[in-house]
């Protein structure tokens, strides 16, 4: 597993994720980006929303 600074955790795919609410999320990609910021509209998969909400340093 690989982490990015403010973004997703990158794991080898394909994956099948069993969510607490009973949903099963599948991805056949060879590299899957898991959302760690919880802003993704496609959670638990990253949709790059973390980029839009990053704050500028002052
Ligand atoms: S880590 Fe990318 S949208 Fe959350």
Tab-separated table of C-alpha atoms and ligand atoms in Angstrom:
chain	number	residue	atom	x	y	z
A	1	UNK	CA	0.000	0.000	0.000
A	2	UNK	CA	1.160	3.491	-0.816
A	3	UNK	CA	-0.100	6.782	0.628
A	4	UNK	CA	-0.088	10.224	-0.908
A	5	UNK	CA	0.208	13.410	1.162
A	6	UNK	CA	-3.435	14.535	1.218
A	7	UNK	CA	-4.938	12.032	-1.137
A	8	UNK	CA	-5.776	8.393	-1.507
A	9	UNK	CA	-4.174	5.143	-0.454
A	10	UNK	CA	-3.043	3.244	-3.533
A	11	UNK	CA	-3.476	-0.521	-3.486
A	12	UNK	CA	-3.066	-3.231	-6.077
A	13	UNK	CA	-6.275	-4.272	-7.784
A	14	UNK	CA	-8.542	-5.811	-8.628
A	15	UNK	CA	-10.306	-5.442	-5.278
A	16	UNK	CA	-13.653	-6.266	-3.728
A	17	UNK	CA	-14.490	-4.043	-0.747
A	18	UNK	CA	-17.191	-5.089	1.721
A	19	UNK	CA	-18.603	-1.973	3.314
A	20	UNK	CA	-20.152	-1.745	6.809
A	21	UNK	CA	-23.553	-0.965	5.244
A	22	UNK	CA	-23.472	-4.228	3.284
A	23	UNK	CA	-22.495	-2.754	-0.079
A	24	UNK	CA	-19.815	-4.520	-2.081
A	25	UNK	CA	-17.620	-2.192	-4.143
A	26	UNK	CA	-15.533	-3.758	-6.900
A	27	UNK	CA	-12.755	-2.292	-8.978
A	28	UNK	CA	-10.923	-4.128	-11.739
A	29	UNK	CA	-8.187	-1.507	-12.052
A	30	UNK	CA	-4.614	-2.697	-11.549
A	31	UNK	CA	-4.080	0.205	-9.138
A	32	UNK	CA	-7.011	1.316	-6.968
A	33	UNK	CA	-7.166	4.667	-5.149
A	34	UNK	CA	-9.002	4.433	-1.824
A	35	UNK	CA	-10.371	7.700	-0.481
A	36	UNK	CA	-8.915	8.676	2.895
A	37	UNK	CA	-10.337	12.201	3.041
A	38	UNK	CA	-13.991	11.011	2.891
A	39	UNK	CA	-14.905	13.809	0.447
A	40	UNK	CA	-15.322	11.509	-2.545
A	41	UNK	CA	-18.804	11.270	-4.095
A	42	UNK	CA	-17.724	7.767	-5.057
A	43	UNK	CA	-16.512	6.755	-1.565
A	44	UNK	CA	-14.667	4.482	-0.779
A	45	UNK	CA	-12.989	5.102	-4.138
A	46	UNK	CA	-11.157	8.380	-4.692
A	47	UNK	CA	-12.746	10.750	-7.231
A	48	UNK	CA	-10.002	13.406	-6.820
A	49	UNK	CA	-12.227	15.634	-4.650
A	50	UNK	CA	-9.294	15.916	-2.259
A	51	UNK	CA	-7.576	18.152	-4.829
A	52	UNK	CA	-10.391	20.703	-4.935
A	53	UNK	CA	-10.543	21.143	-1.178
A	54	UNK	CA	-6.846	21.510	-0.482
A	55	UNK	CA	-6.103	24.780	1.326
A	56	UNK	CA	-3.441	27.230	0.275
A	57	UNK	CA	-0.556	27.793	2.668
A	58	UNK	CA	-0.358	31.373	3.921
B	1	LIG	S1	-8.670	10.869	-1.200
B	1	LIG	FE1	-9.295	11.502	-3.126
B	1	LIG	S2	-11.300	12.125	-2.865
B	1	LIG	FE2	-10.684	11.482	-0.911
